[in-house]
Amino acid sequence: MATIPPQFPLEIRSALRWASSTVYVFRPIGTATLSFRRHRTTLFRPRAFSSSVKLPTKPPVCTADELHYVSVPNSDWRLALWRYLPPPQAPKRNHPLLLLSGVGTNAIGYDLSPGSSFARHMSGQGFETWILEVRGAGLSTRVSDLKDVEESAHELSHQIESTAKAAAKEGCSDEKQDTDIVESAPSSDVSIVGEASAWDESKLVARLTATFMRLSERLSGFLSEGQSVFMSAKLFDKIAMLLEDTQLYERFNEIRSKVLSLIESRQNSGLGNQIRELTQRLVDLFDDGQRSVSPQLIDLQERLTSTIEDFQKQLDLIIKYDWDFDHYLEEDVPAAIEYVRAQSKPKDGKLFAIGHSMGGILLYAMLSRCASEGREPCLAAVATLASSVDYTTSDSALKMLIPLADPAQALSVPVVPLGALLAAAFPLSTRPPYVLSWLNDLISAADMMHPELLEKLVLNNFCTIPAKLLIQLTTAFREGGLRDRSGEFCYKDHLSKTTVPVLALAGDRDLICPPVAVEDTVKLFPENLVTYKLLGEPDGPHYAHYDLVGGRLAVEQVYPCITEFLSHHDDSA
């Protein structure tokens, strides 16, 4: 069984252990495979929007003027688009503006309050502004019918608000965890009668057989062959721990060997019957242990049931959080761009785009992909905030995620519930004895965000991240920089051929994306198309990762810089 990497800080390792052993309420997701096969999707393909919708009633957490939902081709995802309409007195602009957020974040970071809202500021400058919430973030949802979208949006809004309120009220209480994550466990197949246990053998055989069949079928394509074998062996390792130091161990190993062989081969048409027979033998073995092993293993059956339930929940996590960076790049962002173009109807068919952190990385990857294929992107100009496709020369704090690049580790911890972790850690970072105060430095420099806004950002802005997404992002720390899921395409290789103007901003105290990382990417662009600006002064003020978007001086020092850049390229259209 894989363990949490020792490179992680103690507090994070403890939180991940909690996360990997917790029962989750899952938001459904798309259906792509976990295998790293090469998969190319044409960006910006034309499509109809009959399945997309504007909600007549916005949920409370959405502070935009309108909330739209756009469907993602070949999936059940409905992505939330927050729309901000320019006031009548604002300058007239030729291009709408699309905002992309960082990894595991939603739209709230761009609209923390009326006085600290990057989205509202840009709409006030005349840009019709849209914020995309990619799959798994914020109010984006997966429902079977569009009539359910509004109900789902209000439910998600309630979860975001109630989670923040609970975290703020309870602090670091273990009993009050993220309400979007924890649920009660399902009923067991073992009922307690007095001091004895009533053993429902048929239910357990059916459940265990179904688990083995899912593994043998590669979970309908979600797991590759090697990962399926790994997960099967992992389940047997857990079961074996229940039988250690008993005379049943040898008989158990015989059954284990036969089941693993069947799961790996998948060549016999009678696979289901064979697995069912072996499952029955395994359950009978535990029944023997219940009655005949000395000393008797009174709770053995109940522990087996619990082991199977926990394992099935982990498989569900792997399936339900099955997306990576390329899903955002090839499916989510193109769907949003086409929808914005259809709604705003720019004369030249182009729009502006701004990305913070991973949002900027998505824009870089888009420019690179289009340049490599000789296509003109639908972007008039791009601005990135604290973004890079190559972190190899920087001392980024994200290097602690590199151990998760091990696929076995990703299967052991298939998701990182960032929102829950930060909500739990926030009281320890803002109250005595400040044992996690270093987390604040990752988000904002000293005195750069109002305490209430920092609290709102931490408790409302972050979501759960699939380990599969982190696996791909960690390639940015290796030679060649960020790669596609196949590992064959380096996103930095074609930036020199782009024709799109780029503004790249960096914060002088950014520990997540240090200035040197931003500069390494800036150097890849043609000099006449790229503008680089470092925010922060030697004696202050200083800018950390989120200060470029929501810091107290952003409206005076950052927003005007971006507005001037976009206005220049808007006027020249």
Coordinates of C-alpha atoms in Angstrom, one line a residue, residues 51 76 294 307 322 419 493:
S51 CA -28.3 22.4 -24.9
D76 CA -22.7 15.4 -19.3
S294 CA -8.4 -20.3 17.4
T307 CA -12.7 -3.3 3.7
D322 CA -11.3 11.4 -13.9
G419 CA -11.0 23.2 -0.3
D493 CA 8.0 24.3 -28.0

